[in-house]
Coordinates of C-alpha atoms in Angstrom, one line a residue:
Chain H
M3 CA -32.9 -116.2 33.2
R4 CA -34.6 -112.9 33.7
T5 CA -35.6 -110.7 30.8
V6 CA -33.8 -107.4 31.0
L7 CA -34.9 -105.7 27.8
E8 CA -38.1 -106.1 26.0
L9 CA -39.4 -104.3 22.9
N10 CA -43.0 -104.7 21.8
N11 CA -44.1 -103.5 18.4
Y12 CA -41.8 -100.5 18.8
S13 CA -41.9 -97.9 16.1
L14 CA -40.0 -94.6 16.0
S15 CA -40.3 -91.8 13.5
F16 CA -38.7 -88.5 12.8
D17 CA -40.9 -85.5 12.0
T18 CA -39.1 -83.6 9.3
P19 CA -40.3 -80.7 7.0
E20 CA -40.3 -83.2 4.1
G21 CA -42.5 -85.6 5.9
E22 CA -42.3 -88.4 8.4
V23 CA -39.2 -90.7 8.3
E24 CA -40.0 -94.1 9.6
A25 CA -36.6 -95.1 11.1
V26 CA -37.8 -98.0 13.3
R27 CA -40.8 -100.0 12.3
D28 CA -42.6 -102.5 14.5
V29 CA -39.6 -104.0 16.2
S30 CA -40.1 -106.6 18.9
F31 CA -37.5 -108.7 20.7
T32 CA -36.5 -109.7 24.2
L33 CA -33.1 -109.9 25.7
K34 CA -32.3 -112.1 28.7
E35 CA -29.6 -111.6 31.3
G36 CA -26.2 -112.5 30.0
E37 CA -27.4 -112.8 26.4
I38 CA -25.7 -111.2 23.4
L39 CA -28.0 -110.2 20.6
A40 CA -26.4 -108.9 17.4
I41 CA -28.2 -106.6 15.1
V42 CA -26.9 -106.7 11.5
G43 CA -27.8 -104.8 8.4
E44 CA -26.5 -102.3 5.8
S45 CA -26.0 -98.7 6.9
G46 CA -29.2 -96.7 7.0
C47 CA -31.3 -99.7 8.1
G48 CA -32.0 -98.2 11.5
K49 CA -29.7 -100.2 13.8
T50 CA -28.0 -97.2 15.3
V51 CA -31.2 -95.1 15.6
L52 CA -32.9 -98.1 17.4
C53 CA -30.1 -98.2 20.0
R54 CA -29.9 -94.5 20.5
S55 CA -33.7 -94.3 20.9
L56 CA -33.6 -96.8 23.7
L57 CA -31.5 -94.3 25.6
K58 CA -33.4 -91.4 24.2
L59 CA -30.3 -89.9 22.7
L60 CA -32.1 -88.6 19.6
P61 CA -33.0 -85.1 18.4
E62 CA -36.3 -83.6 19.5
N63 CA -38.1 -84.4 16.2
A64 CA -38.0 -88.1 17.0
F65 CA -41.1 -89.6 18.5
V66 CA -42.3 -93.0 19.5
K67 CA -45.1 -93.9 17.2
S68 CA -46.3 -97.1 18.8
G69 CA -45.2 -99.9 21.1
N70 CA -43.2 -99.8 24.2
V71 CA -39.8 -100.6 25.7
R72 CA -39.4 -102.4 29.0
L73 CA -36.1 -102.2 30.8
C74 CA -35.8 -104.6 33.8
G75 CA -39.6 -104.8 34.0
Q76 CA -40.1 -101.0 34.0
D77 CA -41.8 -99.4 31.0
I78 CA -39.4 -96.6 29.9
T79 CA -41.2 -95.6 26.7
A80 CA -42.6 -92.4 28.3
C81 CA -39.8 -91.6 30.6
S82 CA -38.8 -87.9 31.0
E83 CA -35.3 -86.7 30.5
R84 CA -34.9 -86.5 34.2
Q85 CA -35.9 -90.1 34.7
M86 CA -33.7 -91.2 31.8
R87 CA -30.7 -89.7 33.4
R88 CA -31.1 -92.1 36.3
L89 CA -31.3 -95.0 34.0
R90 CA -28.4 -94.2 31.6
G91 CA -25.3 -95.8 32.8
R92 CA -27.0 -97.6 35.7
K93 CA -29.4 -99.8 33.9
M94 CA -28.3 -99.3 30.3
A95 CA -25.1 -98.0 28.8
M96 CA -23.8 -97.5 25.3
V97 CA -20.4 -97.8 23.6
F98 CA -19.9 -96.1 20.3
Q99 CA -17.8 -96.9 17.2
D100 CA -15.1 -94.3 17.5
P101 CA -13.5 -94.1 20.9
M102 CA -11.7 -90.9 19.9
T103 CA -15.0 -88.9 19.7
T104 CA -16.3 -90.5 22.9
L105 CA -13.5 -89.6 25.2
N106 CA -12.5 -86.1 26.1
P107 CA -9.0 -85.6 24.7
T108 CA -7.9 -83.2 27.4
V109 CA -9.0 -85.1 30.5
P110 CA -7.0 -88.0 32.0
I111 CA -8.9 -91.2 31.6
G112 CA -8.9 -91.9 35.3
K113 CA -10.8 -88.7 35.9
Q114 CA -13.2 -89.6 33.1
I115 CA -14.0 -92.9 34.6
M116 CA -14.3 -91.4 38.1
E117 CA -16.7 -88.7 36.7
A118 CA -19.2 -91.4 35.9
L119 CA -18.8 -93.0 39.4
R120 CA -18.9 -89.8 41.3
N121 CA -22.0 -88.4 39.5
Q122 CA -24.0 -91.5 39.4
E123 CA -22.9 -93.6 42.4
K124 CA -22.1 -90.5 44.5
L125 CA -18.8 -92.1 45.5
G126 CA -16.1 -90.2 47.3
Y127 CA -12.8 -89.6 45.7
R128 CA -11.0 -92.5 47.2
A129 CA -13.8 -95.0 46.6
A130 CA -14.2 -93.7 43.1
K131 CA -10.4 -94.1 42.4
A132 CA -10.4 -97.6 43.8
R133 CA -13.3 -98.6 41.6
A134 CA -11.7 -96.9 38.5
L135 CA -8.7 -99.1 39.1
E136 CA -10.9 -102.1 39.4
L137 CA -12.6 -101.2 36.1
L138 CA -9.3 -100.8 34.3
K139 CA -8.3 -104.2 35.5
L140 CA -11.6 -105.6 34.4
V141 CA -11.1 -104.3 30.8
E142 CA -7.5 -105.7 31.0
I143 CA -5.4 -102.6 30.8
D144 CA -2.0 -103.3 32.3
H145 CA -0.3 -100.8 34.7
P146 CA -3.7 -99.3 35.6
E147 CA -2.2 -97.1 38.4
E148 CA 0.1 -95.2 36.0
R149 CA -2.5 -95.0 33.3
L150 CA -5.2 -93.4 35.4
A151 CA -3.4 -90.1 35.0
M152 CA -2.9 -90.3 31.2
Q153 CA -4.9 -88.5 28.5
P154 CA -6.5 -90.5 25.7
H155 CA -3.8 -89.6 23.2
F156 CA -1.3 -91.7 25.0
F157 CA -3.4 -94.7 24.2
S158 CA -3.8 -96.9 21.1
G159 CA -7.2 -97.3 19.5
G160 CA -7.8 -100.6 21.2
M161 CA -6.9 -99.2 24.6
R162 CA -9.1 -96.2 24.1
Q163 CA -12.0 -98.6 23.3
R164 CA -11.2 -100.5 26.6
C165 CA -11.4 -97.2 28.5
V166 CA -14.7 -96.4 26.9
L167 CA -15.9 -99.8 28.0
A168 CA -14.7 -99.2 31.5
I169 CA -16.7 -96.0 31.7
A170 CA -19.8 -97.7 30.3
L171 CA -19.5 -100.5 32.9
A172 CA -18.8 -98.1 35.8
S173 CA -22.3 -98.3 37.3
H174 CA -23.0 -102.0 36.7
P175 CA -25.5 -101.6 33.9
K176 CA -27.7 -104.6 33.1
V177 CA -27.7 -103.9 29.3
L178 CA -24.8 -102.6 27.2
L179 CA -25.6 -101.3 23.8
A180 CA -22.5 -101.6 21.6
D181 CA -22.7 -99.7 18.3
E182 CA -20.0 -101.1 16.0
P183 CA -17.4 -101.1 18.8
T184 CA -14.7 -102.8 16.8
T185 CA -15.2 -101.4 13.3
A186 CA -12.5 -98.8 13.7
L187 CA -10.0 -101.3 15.0
D188 CA -7.4 -103.6 13.4
V189 CA -8.3 -107.3 13.2
T190 CA -6.0 -108.4 15.9
V191 CA -7.2 -105.7 18.2
Q192 CA -10.7 -106.4 17.3
A193 CA -10.3 -110.0 18.2
K194 CA -9.0 -109.0 21.6
I195 CA -11.9 -106.6 22.3
L196 CA -14.4 -109.3 21.3
D197 CA -12.7 -111.7 23.7
L198 CA -12.9 -109.0 26.4
L199 CA -16.6 -108.5 25.8
L200 CA -17.2 -112.2 26.1
S201 CA -15.2 -112.4 29.3
I202 CA -17.0 -109.4 30.8
R203 CA -20.3 -111.0 30.0
K204 CA -19.2 -114.1 31.8
K205 CA -17.9 -112.2 34.9
T206 CA -20.8 -109.7 35.2
G207 CA -23.8 -111.4 33.5
I208 CA -24.4 -108.2 31.5
A209 CA -26.7 -108.5 28.4
L210 CA -25.4 -107.0 25.1
V211 CA -27.0 -105.5 22.1
F212 CA -24.2 -105.7 19.6
I213 CA -24.6 -103.7 16.3
S214 CA -22.3 -104.7 13.5
H215 CA -22.2 -105.1 9.8
D216 CA -19.4 -107.7 9.9
L217 CA -21.0 -111.1 10.0
G218 CA -17.7 -112.7 11.0
V219 CA -17.6 -110.6 14.1
V220 CA -21.3 -111.5 14.8
A221 CA -20.5 -115.2 14.4
R222 CA -17.8 -114.9 17.0
I223 CA -19.8 -113.0 19.6
A224 CA -23.6 -113.4 19.2
D225 CA -26.0 -115.9 20.8
R226 CA -28.8 -114.5 18.8
V227 CA -28.9 -112.4 15.6
A228 CA -31.5 -110.0 14.3
V229 CA -31.3 -108.9 10.7
M230 CA -32.7 -105.4 10.1
Y231 CA -33.8 -103.9 6.9
A232 CA -35.5 -100.5 6.3
G233 CA -36.2 -100.1 10.1
K234 CA -37.7 -103.6 10.5
I235 CA -36.4 -106.8 11.9
V236 CA -36.8 -109.2 8.9
E237 CA -35.3 -112.2 10.5
I238 CA -34.4 -113.2 14.0
G239 CA -33.0 -116.4 15.5
T240 CA -30.1 -118.0 17.3
A241 CA -26.7 -117.5 15.6
E242 CA -26.8 -121.1 14.4
E243 CA -30.2 -120.7 12.8
I244 CA -29.3 -117.4 11.1
F245 CA -25.9 -118.7 9.7
Y246 CA -26.8 -122.3 8.9
D247 CA -30.4 -122.0 8.1
P248 CA -31.2 -118.5 6.9
R249 CA -34.7 -118.0 5.4
H250 CA -35.0 -114.4 4.4
P251 CA -33.6 -113.4 1.0
Y252 CA -32.0 -110.3 2.5
T253 CA -30.0 -112.5 4.9
W254 CA -29.0 -114.6 1.9
G255 CA -27.8 -111.4 0.3
L256 CA -25.7 -110.4 3.3
L257 CA -24.2 -113.8 3.7
G258 CA -23.5 -114.0 -0.1
A259 CA -21.6 -110.8 0.0
L260 CA -18.9 -112.4 2.2
P261 CA -15.7 -113.0 0.3
A262 CA -15.0 -116.2 2.2
L263 CA -18.1 -117.8 0.7
A264 CA -17.4 -116.6 -2.8
A265 CA -14.0 -118.2 -3.2
E266 CA -15.2 -121.2 -5.2
R267 CA -17.9 -119.3 -7.1
G268 CA -15.5 -116.6 -8.3
E269 CA -17.9 -113.8 -7.9
L270 CA -19.1 -112.0 -4.8
R271 CA -22.9 -111.8 -4.7
S272 CA -24.1 -108.4 -4.1
I273 CA -27.5 -107.2 -3.3
P274 CA -28.5 -105.0 -6.2
G275 CA -29.6 -101.4 -5.6
M276 CA -29.5 -99.4 -2.5
P277 CA -31.4 -99.5 0.8
P278 CA -34.6 -97.5 0.4
S279 CA -35.2 -94.0 1.8
L280 CA -37.2 -94.3 5.0
R281 CA -39.3 -91.4 3.9
G282 CA -42.5 -92.5 2.2
L283 CA -41.8 -96.3 2.1
P284 CA -43.7 -98.2 -0.6
T285 CA -46.6 -100.4 0.2
G286 CA -45.7 -104.0 0.5
D287 CA -42.3 -105.4 1.4
A288 CA -39.6 -102.7 1.4
F289 CA -37.1 -105.2 0.2
A290 CA -39.2 -106.4 -2.8
V291 CA -37.5 -104.2 -5.4
R292 CA -34.0 -105.6 -4.6
N293 CA -35.3 -109.1 -4.0
E294 CA -34.7 -111.5 -6.9
Y295 CA -37.1 -113.9 -5.2
A296 CA -39.9 -111.4 -4.8
L297 CA -43.4 -112.7 -5.4
A298 CA -46.3 -110.6 -6.7
I299 CA -47.8 -110.3 -3.2
D300 CA -44.5 -108.6 -1.9
Y301 CA -45.5 -105.5 -3.8
E302 CA -48.9 -105.3 -2.3
E303 CA -48.7 -106.5 1.3
A304 CA -45.9 -106.5 3.8
P305 CA -45.2 -110.1 4.9
P306 CA -45.9 -111.0 8.6
M307 CA -43.4 -112.8 10.8
F308 CA -43.5 -116.5 10.0
S309 CA -42.3 -118.7 12.8
I310 CA -39.9 -121.4 11.8
S311 CA -39.0 -122.6 15.3
P312 CA -39.7 -121.2 18.8
T313 CA -36.5 -119.1 18.5
H314 CA -36.4 -118.4 14.7
S315 CA -38.8 -116.3 12.6
A316 CA -38.6 -114.4 9.4
A317 CA -40.7 -111.9 7.5
T318 CA -40.9 -113.1 4.0
W319 CA -43.8 -114.5 1.9
L320 CA -41.5 -117.3 0.8
L321 CA -42.4 -119.0 4.1
D322 CA -46.1 -119.0 3.3
P323 CA -47.3 -122.5 2.6
R324 CA -48.6 -121.3 -0.8
A325 CA -45.2 -119.9 -1.9
P326 CA -42.9 -121.8 -4.2
Q327 CA -40.1 -123.7 -2.5
I328 CA -36.7 -122.0 -3.1
E329 CA -33.3 -123.5 -2.4
P330 CA -31.2 -120.8 -0.6
P331 CA -28.4 -119.7 -2.8
V332 CA -25.9 -119.6 0.0
R333 CA -24.9 -122.4 2.3
I334 CA -22.3 -122.1 5.1
K335 CA -20.4 -125.2 5.3
R336 CA -19.7 -126.1 8.9
R337 CA -16.0 -126.5 9.3
Q338 CA -14.0 -128.5 11.8
P339 CA -12.8 -126.3 14.6
L340 CA -9.0 -125.9 14.7
Chain U
M2 CA -0.5 -112.7 -16.5
S3 CA 2.9 -112.5 -18.1
T4 CA 6.4 -112.8 -16.7
E5 CA 7.2 -109.2 -17.6
I6 CA 7.9 -107.2 -14.5
I7 CA 5.9 -104.0 -14.5
L8 CA 6.8 -102.6 -11.1
K9 CA 9.9 -103.4 -9.1
V10 CA 10.4 -101.9 -5.6
S11 CA 13.7 -102.7 -4.2
H12 CA 15.0 -102.0 -0.7
L13 CA 12.6 -99.1 -0.3
K14 CA 13.2 -97.1 2.8
Q15 CA 11.2 -94.1 3.9
D16 CA 12.1 -92.2 7.0
F17 CA 10.2 -89.2 8.3
P18 CA 12.2 -87.0 10.6
I19 CA 9.9 -85.7 13.3
S20 CA 12.6 -83.8 15.3
R21 CA 16.3 -83.9 15.7
K22 CA 16.0 -86.8 18.1
L23 CA 13.1 -88.7 16.6
T24 CA 12.8 -90.3 13.2
V25 CA 9.9 -92.5 12.2
H26 CA 11.0 -95.4 10.0
A27 CA 7.7 -95.7 8.1
V28 CA 9.1 -98.2 5.5
D29 CA 12.2 -100.2 6.1
D30 CA 13.8 -102.2 3.3
V31 CA 10.8 -103.3 1.5
S32 CA 11.2 -105.2 -1.8
F33 CA 8.7 -106.7 -4.2
Q34 CA 7.7 -106.8 -7.8
I35 CA 4.5 -106.9 -9.7
H36 CA 4.1 -108.7 -13.1
R37 CA 2.0 -107.4 -16.0
G38 CA -1.6 -108.1 -15.4
E39 CA -1.1 -109.4 -11.8
I40 CA -3.1 -108.4 -8.7
F41 CA -0.7 -108.0 -5.8
G42 CA -2.3 -107.5 -2.4
L43 CA -0.5 -105.7 0.4
V44 CA -2.0 -106.3 3.9
G45 CA -1.0 -105.0 7.3
E46 CA -2.6 -103.3 10.2
S47 CA -2.7 -99.5 10.6
G48 CA 0.7 -98.0 10.9
S49 CA 2.4 -100.9 9.1
G50 CA 3.5 -98.5 6.3
K51 CA 1.4 -100.0 3.5
S52 CA 0.0 -96.6 2.4
T53 CA 3.5 -95.1 2.6
V54 CA 4.7 -97.7 0.1
A55 CA 1.9 -96.7 -2.3
R56 CA 2.7 -93.0 -2.0
S57 CA 6.5 -93.6 -2.4
I58 CA 5.8 -95.5 -5.6
M59 CA 3.7 -92.6 -6.9
G60 CA 6.7 -90.3 -6.2
L61 CA 4.8 -88.3 -3.6
Y62 CA 7.8 -88.5 -1.2
R63 CA 11.5 -88.3 -1.7
L64 CA 12.8 -91.7 -1.0
T65 CA 15.3 -92.1 1.9
D66 CA 16.8 -95.1 0.2
G67 CA 16.0 -97.8 -2.4
E68 CA 14.7 -97.8 -5.9
V69 CA 11.4 -98.0 -7.7
W70 CA 11.4 -99.3 -11.3
F71 CA 8.4 -99.0 -13.6
K72 CA 9.0 -101.2 -16.7
K73 CA 12.5 -100.4 -17.8
N74 CA 12.8 -97.1 -16.1
K75 CA 14.1 -96.3 -12.6
I76 CA 11.4 -93.8 -11.7
S77 CA 12.7 -93.1 -8.3
D78 CA 15.5 -91.2 -10.1
K79 CA 14.2 -87.6 -10.6
R80 CA 15.8 -87.2 -14.1
V81 CA 14.5 -90.5 -15.4
Y82 CA 11.0 -89.6 -14.0
R83 CA 11.0 -86.2 -15.7
K84 CA 12.1 -87.7 -19.0
N85 CA 9.3 -90.3 -18.8
R86 CA 6.7 -88.2 -17.1
A87 CA 4.1 -88.5 -19.9
D88 CA 4.4 -92.3 -19.9
I89 CA 4.3 -92.6 -16.1
Q90 CA 1.3 -90.3 -15.7
K91 CA -0.7 -92.1 -18.3
N92 CA 0.2 -95.6 -17.2
V93 CA 0.3 -95.4 -13.4
Q94 CA -2.9 -94.4 -11.6
I95 CA -3.9 -94.3 -8.0
I96 CA -7.3 -94.8 -6.2
F97 CA -7.6 -93.5 -2.7
Q98 CA -9.7 -94.6 0.2
D99 CA -11.7 -91.5 0.7
S100 CA -13.3 -90.6 -2.6
A101 CA -14.9 -87.6 -1.1
A102 CA -11.5 -86.1 -0.4
A103 CA -9.9 -87.4 -3.6
L104 CA -12.3 -85.9 -6.1
N105 CA -12.4 -82.2 -6.7
P106 CA -15.8 -81.0 -5.3
R107 CA -16.0 -78.2 -7.8
M108 CA -15.7 -80.4 -10.9
T109 CA -18.5 -82.4 -12.4
V110 CA -18.2 -86.1 -12.8
R111 CA -17.6 -85.6 -16.6
D112 CA -14.7 -83.2 -16.0
I113 CA -13.2 -85.4 -13.3
I114 CA -13.1 -88.4 -15.6
A115 CA -12.0 -86.3 -18.6
E116 CA -9.0 -84.7 -16.8
P117 CA -6.5 -87.5 -17.0
I118 CA -7.6 -88.4 -20.6
Q119 CA -7.1 -84.8 -21.7
A120 CA -3.8 -84.5 -19.8
S121 CA -2.5 -87.6 -21.7
H122 CA -3.8 -86.2 -25.1
L123 CA -5.7 -89.4 -25.7
C124 CA -9.0 -88.1 -27.1
P125 CA -8.3 -84.9 -28.9
R126 CA -11.7 -84.4 -30.3
T127 CA -14.6 -83.5 -28.0
E128 CA -17.0 -86.0 -29.5
E129 CA -14.4 -88.7 -29.0
L130 CA -13.8 -87.7 -25.4
D131 CA -17.5 -87.6 -24.6
A132 CA -18.0 -91.0 -26.2
R133 CA -15.2 -92.4 -24.1
I134 CA -16.6 -90.9 -20.9
D135 CA -20.0 -92.5 -21.6
E136 CA -18.2 -95.8 -22.2
L137 CA -16.3 -95.5 -19.0
L138 CA -19.4 -94.6 -17.0
G139 CA -21.1 -97.6 -18.4
Q140 CA -18.2 -99.8 -17.5
V141 CA -18.3 -98.8 -13.9
G142 CA -22.0 -99.2 -13.8
L143 CA -23.2 -95.6 -13.7
E144 CA -25.8 -94.0 -16.0
T145 CA -24.7 -91.3 -18.3
S146 CA -27.0 -88.9 -16.5
Y147 CA -24.3 -88.8 -13.8
R148 CA -22.0 -86.7 -16.1
T149 CA -23.4 -83.4 -14.8
K150 CA -23.4 -84.3 -11.1
Y151 CA -20.9 -83.0 -8.5
P152 CA -19.2 -85.4 -6.1
S153 CA -21.2 -84.2 -3.2
E154 CA -24.5 -85.1 -5.0
I155 CA -23.7 -88.8 -5.2
S156 CA -23.3 -91.6 -2.7
G157 CA -19.9 -93.0 -1.4
G158 CA -20.2 -96.1 -3.6
Q159 CA -21.0 -94.1 -6.7
R160 CA -18.1 -91.7 -5.9
Q161 CA -15.7 -94.6 -5.7
R162 CA -17.0 -95.7 -9.1
V163 CA -16.3 -92.3 -10.5
A164 CA -12.7 -92.5 -9.0
I165 CA -12.4 -95.9 -10.7
A166 CA -13.6 -94.6 -14.0
R167 CA -11.1 -91.8 -13.8
S168 CA -8.3 -94.2 -13.1
I169 CA -9.0 -96.6 -16.0
G170 CA -9.7 -93.8 -18.5
T171 CA -6.1 -93.6 -19.8
R172 CA -5.9 -97.5 -20.0
P173 CA -3.0 -97.6 -17.4
E174 CA -0.7 -100.5 -17.1
L175 CA -0.6 -100.3 -13.3
I176 CA -3.3 -99.2 -10.8
I177 CA -2.5 -98.6 -7.2
A178 CA -5.5 -98.7 -4.9
D179 CA -5.0 -97.7 -1.3
E180 CA -7.9 -99.1 0.8
P181 CA -10.4 -98.4 -2.0
I182 CA -13.3 -100.1 -0.2
A183 CA -12.6 -99.5 3.4
S184 CA -15.2 -96.7 3.8
L185 CA -18.0 -98.5 2.0
D186 CA -20.9 -100.6 3.2
V187 CA -20.7 -104.4 3.0
S188 CA -22.9 -105.0 0.0
I189 CA -21.4 -102.0 -1.8
Q190 CA -17.9 -103.4 -1.1
A191 CA -19.0 -106.6 -2.9
Q192 CA -20.2 -104.6 -5.9
I193 CA -16.9 -102.6 -6.1
I194 CA -14.7 -105.8 -5.7
N195 CA -16.7 -107.5 -8.5
L196 CA -16.2 -104.3 -10.6
F197 CA -12.4 -104.4 -10.0
R198 CA -12.2 -108.0 -11.0
R199 CA -14.2 -107.4 -14.2
L200 CA -12.3 -104.3 -15.2
Q201 CA -9.0 -106.0 -14.4
R202 CA -9.9 -108.9 -16.8
E203 CA -11.0 -106.5 -19.5
Y204 CA -8.2 -104.0 -19.3
G205 CA -5.4 -106.4 -18.0
F206 CA -3.8 -103.8 -15.8
A207 CA -1.5 -104.8 -13.0
F208 CA -3.0 -103.9 -9.7
L209 CA -1.5 -103.1 -6.3
F210 CA -4.3 -103.6 -3.9
I211 CA -3.7 -102.3 -0.4
A212 CA -6.2 -103.3 2.3
H213 CA -6.5 -104.3 5.9
D214 CA -9.4 -106.7 5.2
L215 CA -7.6 -110.1 4.7
S216 CA -10.6 -112.0 3.3
I217 CA -11.1 -109.5 0.5
V218 CA -7.4 -109.5 -0.4
R219 CA -7.5 -113.3 -0.5
F220 CA -10.5 -113.2 -2.8
L221 CA -8.9 -110.7 -5.2
S222 CA -5.1 -111.1 -5.3
N223 CA -2.8 -113.5 -7.1
R224 CA 0.0 -112.8 -4.6
V225 CA 0.1 -111.2 -1.2
G226 CA 2.7 -109.4 0.9
V227 CA 2.2 -109.0 4.7
M228 CA 3.7 -105.9 6.3
L229 CA 4.3 -105.0 10.0
R230 CA 6.1 -101.9 11.3
G231 CA 7.3 -100.9 7.9
R232 CA 8.8 -104.2 7.0
M233 CA 7.6 -107.0 4.7
L234 CA 7.4 -110.1 6.8
E235 CA 6.0 -112.6 4.3
L236 CA 5.3 -112.7 0.6
G237 CA 3.9 -115.4 -1.5
E238 CA 1.1 -116.8 -3.7
T239 CA -2.2 -116.0 -2.1
E240 CA -3.5 -119.5 -1.4
T241 CA -0.1 -120.8 -0.3
L242 CA 0.2 -117.9 2.1
Y243 CA -3.3 -118.2 3.5
Q244 CA -3.2 -121.9 3.9
T245 CA 0.4 -122.4 5.1
P246 CA 1.5 -119.1 6.7
L247 CA 5.1 -119.4 7.9
H248 CA 5.8 -116.2 9.9
P249 CA 4.2 -116.2 13.4
Y250 CA 2.8 -112.7 12.8
T251 CA 1.0 -113.9 9.6
K252 CA -0.4 -116.8 11.5
A253 CA -1.6 -114.6 14.3
L254 CA -3.1 -112.1 11.8
L255 CA -5.0 -114.8 9.9
S256 CA -6.3 -116.5 13.1
A257 CA -7.7 -113.1 14.2
V258 CA -9.9 -112.8 11.1
P259 CA -13.5 -113.7 12.1
V260 CA -15.2 -116.3 10.0
A261 CA -19.0 -116.3 9.4
D262 CA -19.5 -119.7 11.1
P263 CA -20.6 -119.4 14.7
V264 CA -19.7 -122.9 15.9
Y265 CA -16.2 -122.8 14.3
E266 CA -15.7 -119.3 15.4
R267 CA -16.6 -119.8 19.1
A268 CA -14.3 -122.9 19.3
K269 CA -11.4 -121.3 17.4
K270 CA -8.0 -120.9 19.1
R271 CA -6.5 -117.6 18.4
L272 CA -2.8 -117.3 18.0
E273 CA -1.1 -114.2 19.5
F274 CA 2.0 -112.4 18.3
D275 CA 3.6 -109.5 20.2
P276 CA 5.1 -107.1 17.6
D277 CA 7.6 -106.0 20.2
T278 CA 9.2 -109.5 20.0
L279 CA 10.0 -109.0 16.3
P280 CA 13.8 -109.1 15.9
Q281 CA 15.4 -105.9 14.7
G282 CA 17.3 -107.1 11.7
G283 CA 16.4 -109.9 9.3
T284 CA 16.3 -111.0 5.7
L285 CA 13.5 -112.1 3.5
L286 CA 14.4 -115.7 2.6
E287 CA 12.8 -117.9 0.0
K288 CA 11.5 -120.8 2.1
A289 CA 9.6 -122.4 -0.7
P290 CA 9.5 -121.4 -4.4
G291 CA 7.9 -118.0 -4.5
H292 CA 7.2 -117.9 -0.8
W293 CA 9.4 -115.5 1.1
V294 CA 9.6 -115.2 4.8
M295 CA 11.4 -112.7 7.1
C296 CA 14.1 -114.6 9.1
P297 CA 16.3 -113.1 11.8
D298 CA 19.9 -112.6 10.7
K299 CA 21.6 -114.8 13.2
A300 CA 19.1 -117.0 15.0
P301 CA 17.7 -119.9 12.9
V302 CA 14.5 -119.9 14.9
L303 CA 11.8 -117.5 13.6
T304 CA 10.8 -116.0 16.9
G305 CA 14.1 -116.6 18.7
P306 CA 15.9 -113.8 20.5
D307 CA 18.0 -111.6 18.2

């Protein structure tokens, strides 16, 4: 499997009048062809900024502090806007949370899909129309011929998200960044969109970065999971490792907040306090103040990534051989599939 | 929980005429009751009419048909409502989804919480009122320094806490919460849900909890009603309904809820239900004690053609 996206010690900050905001700090991961990596975390932990920064869709006061991003082998860290335009859509595309704000309400969706094709692929009208039909079939919209001419308001939320997907997939991107694509949808519609994403992955071999705060959704779709906190990846591993053998106290906190796991305990565990402001972060581990398992060293020095297996690592001092052994407070019981 | 019925909704019907030709039947023949101190969950997807039910109970719409009873009074009757207005306003409170829109941006947290207490003439003396406000802030987990803040100065989770403090201030007998946690972050959601449980135990109010998140409703409620297209399709004790759902729509809805267990989740077979196949008429029948299911009028089969 080829690596399509690679981040090495990537840090991104915003320059504001009140000082530097460290939105993404020292993030490294690789994404292989056909792989789905989910990024989870509370709001404000930097998941969306990370994705937007990969496409350089951020305001001008954002700057890359260190590290680099490689897309299909090419270093895109220093790409100009002109060069980025050639990459957006073709190599890497993005789907946002709210399809209503992504689509133009006055333009028929057929035209919106064809716009991407005609501008980027330089297709003629007929070829673009044929390809738009193909795309609508790919995202499983029935009666595509009739629907090409309809404006977004004729469509339900799920169908709109399918159209947005069709536009994102128009130029065969290698990587799709999906920022909470199902959060605004009902559960039954959400389940269908997730199935659709899985079937598109199977058909096209596209790699996905899937941002979500819903761990149930992540369990359904992800091959690998990265847990982000205060701009940093604090734990990364395969879905099985993160759900059945979580090591970072923050991951324990996220899993403990799930109602399904609280049924027998009678109380939802919640992570005390709020995510920290990314301006002027404290020395040491940013999670220490909310961490009931924090050690003295957490307040002095940020923990490095400890490797648990070749695919699984976590940044917590609890994994240091000198640290006390702690039994994780949450355990996901594997159930029998239906 | 007692057997006293605190809220009874019977054959509630709410139509919204859009034009001469088109009428939206938002709620169609919905009946349920809530006992004193019970948490009743109402679930359904967007457009199922669950919020309309909440608003109809609060008297925000003129009912097309049906009745709403609060304790011994038929509050859907205008005259009865007017006669008992003081009692209803003190004892029925609502919490909305979007706390930013629900709280007056020009009032401080103190005034927001004080308003219903003052309107019900509960703490006539200022010292008494201030003491009560401090007590309420403590109960919802806010420091007393929040008294002077405006809604725009505090976070979404804190605003929802203020809305909760406002709603429990008059010690109501019934609280209606319309998607109170939908706009909050995961770990904040957990904090608010724990808060609801604790307050409900302390105050013993009956709670109509409306949400689209089925796992939270399961965690919180004693009984659950499932709505689709303005109709109640299934109603029963929470665990019974979640473990042995009878209506095909409930089954499909439950199977769509993702579970945080990757191996199980990937292998899971999802059930599908097309809402268009839902037969027009139908009656809610008691299939097992306390477990009601919508059955078509004529055909004995649940999904059979009408």
